[in-house]
XYZ file of C-alpha atoms in Angstrom:
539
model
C -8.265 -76.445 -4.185
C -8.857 -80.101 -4.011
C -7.701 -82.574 -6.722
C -11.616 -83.471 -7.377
C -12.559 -79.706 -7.246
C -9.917 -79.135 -9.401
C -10.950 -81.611 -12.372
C -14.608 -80.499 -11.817
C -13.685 -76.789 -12.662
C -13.134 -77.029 -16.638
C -16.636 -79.646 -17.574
C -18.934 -77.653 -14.723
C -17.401 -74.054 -14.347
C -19.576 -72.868 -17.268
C -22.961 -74.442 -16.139
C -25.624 -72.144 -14.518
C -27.168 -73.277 -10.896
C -29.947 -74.762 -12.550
C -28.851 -76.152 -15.942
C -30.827 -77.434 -18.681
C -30.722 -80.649 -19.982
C -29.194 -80.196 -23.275
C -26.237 -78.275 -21.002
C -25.921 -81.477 -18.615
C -25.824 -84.082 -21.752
C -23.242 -81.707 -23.575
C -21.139 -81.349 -20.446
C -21.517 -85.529 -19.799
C -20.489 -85.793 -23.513
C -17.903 -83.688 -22.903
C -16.869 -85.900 -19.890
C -17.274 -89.465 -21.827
C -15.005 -88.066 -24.570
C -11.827 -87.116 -22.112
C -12.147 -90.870 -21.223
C -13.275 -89.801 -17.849
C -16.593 -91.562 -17.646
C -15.516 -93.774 -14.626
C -14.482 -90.745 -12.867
C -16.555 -89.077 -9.622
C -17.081 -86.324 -12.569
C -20.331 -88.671 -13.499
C -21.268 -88.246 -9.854
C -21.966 -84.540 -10.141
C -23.607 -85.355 -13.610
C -26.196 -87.622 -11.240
C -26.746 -84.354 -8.697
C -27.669 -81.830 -11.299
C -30.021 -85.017 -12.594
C -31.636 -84.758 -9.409
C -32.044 -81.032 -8.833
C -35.202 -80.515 -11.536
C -37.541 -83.248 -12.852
C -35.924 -84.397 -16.255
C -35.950 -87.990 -18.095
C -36.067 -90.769 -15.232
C -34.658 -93.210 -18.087
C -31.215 -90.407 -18.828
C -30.938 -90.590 -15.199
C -31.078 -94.294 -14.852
C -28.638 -94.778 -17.163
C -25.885 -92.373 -15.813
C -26.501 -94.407 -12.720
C -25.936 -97.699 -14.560
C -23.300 -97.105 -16.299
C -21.203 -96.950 -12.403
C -19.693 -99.385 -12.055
C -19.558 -99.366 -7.819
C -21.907 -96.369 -7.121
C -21.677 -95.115 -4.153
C -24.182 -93.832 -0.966
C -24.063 -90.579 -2.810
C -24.417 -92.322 -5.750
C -27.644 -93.950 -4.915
C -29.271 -90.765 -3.321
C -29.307 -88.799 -6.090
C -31.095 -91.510 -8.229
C -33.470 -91.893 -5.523
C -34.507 -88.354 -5.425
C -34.637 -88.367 -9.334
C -37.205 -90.625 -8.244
C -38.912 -88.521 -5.844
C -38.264 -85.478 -8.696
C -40.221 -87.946 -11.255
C -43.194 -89.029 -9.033
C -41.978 -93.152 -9.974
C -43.745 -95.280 -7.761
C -41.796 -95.606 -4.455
C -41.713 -99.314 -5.036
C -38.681 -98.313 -7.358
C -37.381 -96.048 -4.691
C -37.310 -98.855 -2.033
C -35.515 -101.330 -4.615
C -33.068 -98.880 -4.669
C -32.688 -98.588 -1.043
C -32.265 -102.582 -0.820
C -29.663 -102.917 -3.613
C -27.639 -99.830 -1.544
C -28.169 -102.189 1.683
C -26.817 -105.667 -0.160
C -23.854 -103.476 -1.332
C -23.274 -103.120 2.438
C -23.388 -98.940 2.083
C -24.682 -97.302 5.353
C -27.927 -94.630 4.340
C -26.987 -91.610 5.553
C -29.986 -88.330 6.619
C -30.131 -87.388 2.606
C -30.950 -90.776 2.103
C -33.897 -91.201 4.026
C -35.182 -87.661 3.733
C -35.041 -88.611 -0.442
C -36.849 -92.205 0.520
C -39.699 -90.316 2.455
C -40.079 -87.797 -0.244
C -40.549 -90.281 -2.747
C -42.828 -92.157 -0.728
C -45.155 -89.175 -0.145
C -45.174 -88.314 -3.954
C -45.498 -91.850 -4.923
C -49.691 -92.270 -5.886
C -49.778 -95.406 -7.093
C -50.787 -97.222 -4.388
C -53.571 -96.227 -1.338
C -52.062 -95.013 2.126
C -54.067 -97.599 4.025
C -51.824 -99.934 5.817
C -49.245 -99.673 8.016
C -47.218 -101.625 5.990
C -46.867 -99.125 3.252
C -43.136 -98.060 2.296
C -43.192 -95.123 3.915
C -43.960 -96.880 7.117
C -41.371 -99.420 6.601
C -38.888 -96.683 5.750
C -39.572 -94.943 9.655
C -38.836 -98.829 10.537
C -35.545 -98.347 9.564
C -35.265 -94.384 10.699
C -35.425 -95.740 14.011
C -33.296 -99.104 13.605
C -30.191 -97.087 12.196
C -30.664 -93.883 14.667
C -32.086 -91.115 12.536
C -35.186 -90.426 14.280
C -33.843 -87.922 15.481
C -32.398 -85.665 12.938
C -34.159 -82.659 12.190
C -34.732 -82.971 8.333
C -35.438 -86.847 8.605
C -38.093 -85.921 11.267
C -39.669 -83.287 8.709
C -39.911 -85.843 5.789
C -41.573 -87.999 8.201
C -44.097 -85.512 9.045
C -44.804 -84.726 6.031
C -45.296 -88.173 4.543
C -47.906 -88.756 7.474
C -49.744 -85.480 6.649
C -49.800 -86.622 3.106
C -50.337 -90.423 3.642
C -53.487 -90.614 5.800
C -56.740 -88.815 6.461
C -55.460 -88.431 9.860
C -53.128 -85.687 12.159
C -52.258 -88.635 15.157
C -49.158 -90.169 12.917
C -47.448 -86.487 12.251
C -48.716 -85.443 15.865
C -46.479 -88.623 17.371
C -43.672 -88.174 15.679
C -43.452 -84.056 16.188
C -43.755 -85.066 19.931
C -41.188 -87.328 20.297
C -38.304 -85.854 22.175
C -40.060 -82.394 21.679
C -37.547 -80.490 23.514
C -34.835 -81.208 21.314
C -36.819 -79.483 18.840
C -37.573 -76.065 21.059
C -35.084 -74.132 18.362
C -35.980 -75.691 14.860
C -38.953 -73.757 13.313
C -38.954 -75.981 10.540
C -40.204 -78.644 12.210
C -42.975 -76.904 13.846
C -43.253 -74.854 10.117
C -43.796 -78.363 8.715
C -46.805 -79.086 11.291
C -48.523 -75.950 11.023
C -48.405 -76.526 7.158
C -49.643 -80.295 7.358
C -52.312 -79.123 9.490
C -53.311 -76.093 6.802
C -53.269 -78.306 4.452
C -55.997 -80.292 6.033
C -58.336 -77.615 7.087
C -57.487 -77.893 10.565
C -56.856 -74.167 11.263
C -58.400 -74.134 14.411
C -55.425 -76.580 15.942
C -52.719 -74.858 13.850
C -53.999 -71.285 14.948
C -53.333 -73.219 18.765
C -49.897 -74.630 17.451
C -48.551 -71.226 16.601
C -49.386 -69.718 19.514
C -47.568 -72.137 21.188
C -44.190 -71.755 18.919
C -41.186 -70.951 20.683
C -40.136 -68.742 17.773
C -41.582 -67.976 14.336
C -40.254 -67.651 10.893
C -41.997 -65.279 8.076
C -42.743 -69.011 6.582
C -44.472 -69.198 10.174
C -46.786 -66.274 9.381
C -47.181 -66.494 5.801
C -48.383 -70.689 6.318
C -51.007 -69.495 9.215
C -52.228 -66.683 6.827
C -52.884 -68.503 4.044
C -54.107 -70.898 6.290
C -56.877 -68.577 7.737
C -57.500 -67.081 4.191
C -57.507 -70.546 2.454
C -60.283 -71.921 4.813
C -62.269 -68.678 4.079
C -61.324 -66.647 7.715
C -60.476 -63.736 6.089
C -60.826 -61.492 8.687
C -58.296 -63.429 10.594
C -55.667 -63.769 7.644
C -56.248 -59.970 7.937
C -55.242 -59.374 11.312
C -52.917 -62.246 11.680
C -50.980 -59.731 8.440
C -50.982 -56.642 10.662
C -49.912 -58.467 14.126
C -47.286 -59.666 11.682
C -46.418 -55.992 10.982
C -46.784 -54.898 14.121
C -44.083 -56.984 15.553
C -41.984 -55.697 12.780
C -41.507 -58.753 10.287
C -40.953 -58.328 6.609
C -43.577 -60.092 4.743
C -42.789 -62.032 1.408
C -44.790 -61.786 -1.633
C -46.533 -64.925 -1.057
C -48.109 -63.231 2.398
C -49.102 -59.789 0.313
C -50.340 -61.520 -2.463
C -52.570 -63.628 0.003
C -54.061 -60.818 2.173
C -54.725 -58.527 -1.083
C -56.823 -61.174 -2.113
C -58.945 -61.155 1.013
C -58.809 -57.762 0.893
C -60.242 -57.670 -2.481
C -62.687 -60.640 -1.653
C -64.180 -58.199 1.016
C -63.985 -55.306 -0.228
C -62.132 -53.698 2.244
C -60.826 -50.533 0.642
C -58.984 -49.174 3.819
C -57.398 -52.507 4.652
C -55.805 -52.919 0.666
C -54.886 -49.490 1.190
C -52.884 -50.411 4.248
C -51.249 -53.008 2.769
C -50.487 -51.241 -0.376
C -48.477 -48.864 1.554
C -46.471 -51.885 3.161
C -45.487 -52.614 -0.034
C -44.290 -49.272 -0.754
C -42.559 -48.799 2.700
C -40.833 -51.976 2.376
C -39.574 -50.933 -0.886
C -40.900 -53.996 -2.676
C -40.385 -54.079 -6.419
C -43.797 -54.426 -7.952
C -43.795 -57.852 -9.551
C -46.433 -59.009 -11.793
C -48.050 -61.284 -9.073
C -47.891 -58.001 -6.300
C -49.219 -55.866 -9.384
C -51.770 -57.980 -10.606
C -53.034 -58.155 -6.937
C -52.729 -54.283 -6.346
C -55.086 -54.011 -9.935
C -57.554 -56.664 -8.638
C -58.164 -55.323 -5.219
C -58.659 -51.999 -6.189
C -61.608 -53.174 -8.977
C -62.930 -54.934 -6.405
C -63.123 -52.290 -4.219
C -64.611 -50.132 -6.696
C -61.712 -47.876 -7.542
C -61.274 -48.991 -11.117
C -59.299 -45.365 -11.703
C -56.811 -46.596 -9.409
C -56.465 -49.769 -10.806
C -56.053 -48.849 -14.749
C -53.625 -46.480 -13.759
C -51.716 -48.821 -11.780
C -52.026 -51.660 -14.548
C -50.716 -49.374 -17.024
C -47.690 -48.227 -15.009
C -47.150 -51.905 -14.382
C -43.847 -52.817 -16.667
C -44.497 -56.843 -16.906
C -47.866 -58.002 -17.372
C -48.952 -61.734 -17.236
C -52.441 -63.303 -19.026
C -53.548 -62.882 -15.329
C -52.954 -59.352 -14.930
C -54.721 -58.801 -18.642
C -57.577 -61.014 -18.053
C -57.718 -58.786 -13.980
C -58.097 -55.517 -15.854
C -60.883 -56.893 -18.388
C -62.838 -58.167 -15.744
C -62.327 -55.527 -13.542
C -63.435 -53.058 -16.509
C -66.432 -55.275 -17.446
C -67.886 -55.228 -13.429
C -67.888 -51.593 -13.452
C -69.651 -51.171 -16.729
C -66.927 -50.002 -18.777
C -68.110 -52.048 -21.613
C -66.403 -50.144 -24.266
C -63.044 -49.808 -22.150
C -63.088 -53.640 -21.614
C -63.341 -54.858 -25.304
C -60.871 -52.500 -26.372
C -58.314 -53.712 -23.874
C -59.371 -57.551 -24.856
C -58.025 -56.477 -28.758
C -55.091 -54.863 -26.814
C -54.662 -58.123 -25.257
C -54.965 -60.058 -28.671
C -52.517 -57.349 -30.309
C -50.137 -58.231 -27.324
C -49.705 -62.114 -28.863
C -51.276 -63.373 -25.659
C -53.939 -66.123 -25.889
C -56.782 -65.973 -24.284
C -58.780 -68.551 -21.881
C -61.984 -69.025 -20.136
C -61.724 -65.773 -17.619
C -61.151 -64.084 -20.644
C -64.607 -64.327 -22.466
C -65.828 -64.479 -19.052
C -64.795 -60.753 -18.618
C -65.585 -59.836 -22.212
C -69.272 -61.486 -21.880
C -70.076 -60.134 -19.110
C -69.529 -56.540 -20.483
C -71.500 -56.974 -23.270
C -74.308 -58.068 -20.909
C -73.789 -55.334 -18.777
C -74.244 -52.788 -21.545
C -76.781 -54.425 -23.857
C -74.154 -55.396 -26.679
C -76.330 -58.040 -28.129
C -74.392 -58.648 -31.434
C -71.341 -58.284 -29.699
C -72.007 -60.895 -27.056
C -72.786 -62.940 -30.433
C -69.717 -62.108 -32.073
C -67.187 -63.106 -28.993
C -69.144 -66.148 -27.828
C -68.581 -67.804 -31.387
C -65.284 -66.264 -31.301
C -64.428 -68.395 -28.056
C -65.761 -71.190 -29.834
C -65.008 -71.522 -32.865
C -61.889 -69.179 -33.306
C -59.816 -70.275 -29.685
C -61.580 -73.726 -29.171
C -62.662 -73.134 -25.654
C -65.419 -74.898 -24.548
C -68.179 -72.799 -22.985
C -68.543 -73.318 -19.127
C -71.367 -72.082 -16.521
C -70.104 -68.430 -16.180
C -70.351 -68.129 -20.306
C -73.499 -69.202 -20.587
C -74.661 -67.678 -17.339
C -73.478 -64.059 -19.395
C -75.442 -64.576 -22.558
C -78.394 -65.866 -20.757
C -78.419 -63.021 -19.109
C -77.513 -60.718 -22.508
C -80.432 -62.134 -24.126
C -83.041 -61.689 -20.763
C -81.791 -58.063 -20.807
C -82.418 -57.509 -24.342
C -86.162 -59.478 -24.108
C -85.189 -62.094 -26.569
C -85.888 -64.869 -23.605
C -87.079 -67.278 -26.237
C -83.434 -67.185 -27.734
C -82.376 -67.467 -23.793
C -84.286 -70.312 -23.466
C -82.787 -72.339 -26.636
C -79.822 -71.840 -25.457
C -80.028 -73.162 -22.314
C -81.444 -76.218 -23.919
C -78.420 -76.651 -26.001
C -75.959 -76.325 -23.173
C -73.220 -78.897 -22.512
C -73.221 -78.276 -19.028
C -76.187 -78.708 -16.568
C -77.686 -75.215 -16.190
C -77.689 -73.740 -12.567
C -80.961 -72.436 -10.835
C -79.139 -69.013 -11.170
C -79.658 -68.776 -15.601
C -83.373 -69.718 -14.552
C -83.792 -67.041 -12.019
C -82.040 -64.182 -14.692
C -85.053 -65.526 -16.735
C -87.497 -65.044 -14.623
C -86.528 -61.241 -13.624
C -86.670 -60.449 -17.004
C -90.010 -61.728 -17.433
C -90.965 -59.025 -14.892
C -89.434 -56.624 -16.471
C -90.695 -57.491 -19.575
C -94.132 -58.365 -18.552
C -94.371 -61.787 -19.871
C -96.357 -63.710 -17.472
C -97.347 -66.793 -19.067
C -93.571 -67.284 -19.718
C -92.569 -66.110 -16.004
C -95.675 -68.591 -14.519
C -93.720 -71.781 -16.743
C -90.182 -70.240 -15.866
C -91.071 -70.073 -12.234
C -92.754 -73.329 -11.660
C -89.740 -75.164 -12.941
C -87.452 -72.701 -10.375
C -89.275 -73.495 -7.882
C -89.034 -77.452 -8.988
C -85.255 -76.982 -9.138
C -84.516 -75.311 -5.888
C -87.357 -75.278 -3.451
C -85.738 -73.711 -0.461
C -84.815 -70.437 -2.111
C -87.156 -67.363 -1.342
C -85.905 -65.018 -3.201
C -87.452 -67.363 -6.447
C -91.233 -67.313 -4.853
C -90.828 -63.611 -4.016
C -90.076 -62.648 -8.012
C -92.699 -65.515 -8.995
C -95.267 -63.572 -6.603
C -94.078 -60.233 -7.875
C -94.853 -61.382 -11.712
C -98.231 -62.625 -10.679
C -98.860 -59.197 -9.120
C -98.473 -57.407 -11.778
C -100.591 -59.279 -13.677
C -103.325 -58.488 -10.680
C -103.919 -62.472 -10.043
C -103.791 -62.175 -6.687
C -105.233 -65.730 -5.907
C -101.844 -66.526 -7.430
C -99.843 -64.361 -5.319
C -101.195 -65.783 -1.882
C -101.154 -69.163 -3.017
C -97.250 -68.677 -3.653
C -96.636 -66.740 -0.756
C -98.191 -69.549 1.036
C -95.565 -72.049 -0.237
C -92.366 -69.966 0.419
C -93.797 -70.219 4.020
C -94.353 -74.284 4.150
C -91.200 -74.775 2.294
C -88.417 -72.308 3.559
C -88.068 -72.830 6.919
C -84.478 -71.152 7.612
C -84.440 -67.910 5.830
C -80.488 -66.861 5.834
C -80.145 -63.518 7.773
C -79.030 -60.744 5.263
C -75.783 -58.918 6.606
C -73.946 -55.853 6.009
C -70.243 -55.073 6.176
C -68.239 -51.915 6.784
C -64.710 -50.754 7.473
C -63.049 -48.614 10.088
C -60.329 -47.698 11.563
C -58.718 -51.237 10.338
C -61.274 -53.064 11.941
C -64.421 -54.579 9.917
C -67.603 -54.583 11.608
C -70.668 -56.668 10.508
C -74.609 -56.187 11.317
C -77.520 -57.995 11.137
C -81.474 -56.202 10.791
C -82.381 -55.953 14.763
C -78.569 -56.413 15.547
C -78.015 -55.854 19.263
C -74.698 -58.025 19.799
C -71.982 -54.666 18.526
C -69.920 -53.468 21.158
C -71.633 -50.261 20.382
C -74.584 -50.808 19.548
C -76.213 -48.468 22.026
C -74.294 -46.044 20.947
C -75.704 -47.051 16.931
C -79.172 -46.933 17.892
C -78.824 -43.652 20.093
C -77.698 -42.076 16.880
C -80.439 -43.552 15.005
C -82.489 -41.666 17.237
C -80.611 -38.746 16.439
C -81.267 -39.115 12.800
C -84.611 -39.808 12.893
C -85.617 -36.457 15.427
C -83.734 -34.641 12.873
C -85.607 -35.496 10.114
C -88.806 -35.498 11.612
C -87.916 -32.071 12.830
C -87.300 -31.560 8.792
C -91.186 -32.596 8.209
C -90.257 -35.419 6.535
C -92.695 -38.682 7.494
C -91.975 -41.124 10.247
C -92.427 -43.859 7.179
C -89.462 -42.815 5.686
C -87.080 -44.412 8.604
C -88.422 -47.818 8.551
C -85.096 -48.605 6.032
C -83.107 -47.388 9.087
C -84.699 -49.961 11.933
């Protein structure tokens, strides 16, 4: 053991790997006391300074009080910089005093200076004379372009720096075949590129990877499922399995989320199974994924059962369930486990009422609805948002009370969506309140002229009411103002694969094969005597 590791051993032998800051200033008391506080014992105080984001002024003065810091020295108090999101001006000062004091930057050194530079806000990434910039200036001068972990910070700072991929593209090309074995490198291009929605030229850049990491797969993933491909950040997960790769639970928590997006039963079921194969413990961001894809995918058996096996629950795994119980009209179900919730000493927040709203719409709880919605207001101070409004407005249409509807929608904080109008106007319909539905539908069709469904239900009230003058003259509009009516589309699973269809589809690899069992059907229920109307729904 070395003399320095052996004075070390009594002040930091104690510490965790990640102390707190009351154990750092008690060990650097500690330190000052044995009249050691010129020692290279301060040092290490510095490093654990820099690990975690505390106090940039405690930091600062540990620095100051050294007397003749040191390269190390002066890294650490330039990533407590970085840690601390200071301006990088402060950063760069740094660097210059280190420079005067003739000390040579080493690859921590400029790795620490990039990372502060990319965190640093407080200016605009519009010149090529920012720090950063002048910072790969000096990369260059002193001979570091070419380490590996310099060359990352660079990237990074260009991804993050400017609306543009050329500055990060340059740089990863330089000497590119030095770089055949590092994965991080081309890890920290696929992520830049991620980050700015360029999936297309990442998808490209990972094909071309010599060799892939699981952060590899897991960035290209979340990539795909990020920029709404979910079908892709599906079968980029099993191409990842197929080739044998343990996933992490960033990757499973990603593609159980498109899963559940898409309701693809067989696909979460896949997955869920990974998880089991793999042995993975079931932490509360696997479990609370697990519980939302199967609501979403309309098993809401499986997924009570597997929130109540679930040992460690989160507010996000609570507020899963509730909604989860609330979208499959388990009213009652829901709004006891929201007073489970409340028993549990957990607080709750928007999703929340969300969840319990939107069961009390679902199953007519009018006073209820009442009840919570002042409750969220007045008892947990949240202010009411689209989705909360969107609920009652739709409790009160339900329950015929649209003039209540409609004063509350004139006392909203937020601007009301065409959405709360067209809940009003179905209800109208159902309620047969034409006057109301004519006024209702009028300003709809004000609000968001190019939606048909709005003159369809304004055309259907009118019908009912047998003005038929009315209905034309509507109909009539919906054709001079909606020009591109969005196809409708359907969606089904099988065997792994997910299949989607459009009315008169003929683009399916099987479609002949669809429409000669179509056929099929339709002889056999004609043979059945039932009427050749009765298959129009199938065409």
């Amino acid at each position: 053991m070395s003399m320095f590791a052996h004075k070390i051993k009594p002040f930091f032998d104690s510490l965790p790997r990640r102390p707190s800051l009351h154990q750092i200033k008690l060990t650097h008391a500690n330190i000052i006391v044995s009249g050691q506080s010129q020692s290279r014992l301060i040092l290490h105080i510095l490093s654990l300074l820099s690990l975690s984001t505390f106090p940039l002024n405690y930091s600062l003065s540990v620095f100051n009080s050294i007397s003749s810091p040191t390269v190390f020295a002066f890294n650490s108090i330039i990533r407590c910089h970085a840690k601390s999101n200071s301006p990088p001006f402060n950063s760069i000062k740094l660097y210059s005093s280190m420079r005067h004091r003739f000390l040579n930057p080493n690859q921590h050194t400029f790795t620490f200076l990039l990372h502060a530079c990319t965190k640093g806000r407080t200016f605009t990434f519009t010149s090529m004379t920012t720090p950063g910039v002048q910072v790969h200036v000096h990369v260059i001068k002193l001979g570091y372009a070419r380490h590996v972990f310099v060359r990352n910070a660079l990237i990074h700072f260009y991804f993050e720096g400017f609306s543009t991929t050329e500055y990060s593209k340059r740089v990863f090309d330089e000497d590119t075949d030095t770089l055949c074995s590092d994965v991080v490198t081309w890890n920290s291009m696929l992520a830049g590129l991620v980050r700015k929605g360029e999936v297309d030229i990442a998808e490209k850049m990972f094909d071309e990877m010599p060799d892939r990491d699981v952060v590899s797969w897991s960035t290209m993933i979340m990539g795909y499922v990020q920029n709404g491909d979910l079908e892709d950040g599906l079968k980029c997960f099993r191409l990842m399995r197929e080739k044998g790769i343990r996933p992490n639970e960033a990757i499973l928590v990603t593609v159980l989320s498109a899963s559940a997006q898409m309701g693809l039963l067989g696909c979460g079921r896949f997955i869920h199974s990974a998880i089991e194969s793999l042995r993975f413990r079931i932490s509360v961001p696997i479990g609370t994924a697990l519980v939302d894809m199967y609501a979403k995918c309309g098993c809401i058996e499986e997924s009570r059962a597997l929130f109540d096996r679930m040992l460690k629950k989160d507010i996000w795994t609570w507020n899963v369930m509730i909604c989860g119980l609330a979208s499959h009209d388990c009213a009652k179900e829901a709004l006891e486990l929201f007073h489970e919730f409340i028993s549990e000493g957990f607080s709750p927040v928007n999703v929340t009422f969300v969840g319990v709203l939107n069961a009390c719409s679902r199953a007519g709880f009018v006073s209820e609805g009442r009840h919570y919605f002042k409750l969220m207001v007045d008892g947990y101070g949240i202010q009411p948002e689209v989705e909360h409004y969107g609920c009652m407005v739709d409790l009160l249409a339900r329950a015929g009370l649209i003039n209540e509807a409609i004063q509350l929608i004139e006392t909203m904080t937020v601007a009301p969506d065409p959405v709360m109008w067209a809940t009003l106007l179905d209800a109208c319909k159902i309620h047969g309140l034409v006057e109301m539905g004519e006024i209702i539908g009028n300003k709809l069709l004000k609000l968001d002229p190019t939606h048909d469904g709005h003159y369809v239900q304004l055309a259907e009230i009118y019908a009912k009411a047998r003005k038929w003058e009315d209905v034309v003259r509507v109909r009539r509009l919906m054709v001079e103002r909606v020009s591109n009516k969005v196809a409708g589309w359907s969606l089904i699973e099988a065997e792994g694969k997910v299949h989607r269809f459009v009315a008169g589809d003929r683009d399916h690899d099987h479609s002949s094969d669809i429409y000669r069992m179509l056929e099929i059907i339709g002889q056999r229920i004609t043979e059945a005597s039932y009427s050749q109307k009765h298959l129009t729904c199938l065409a």
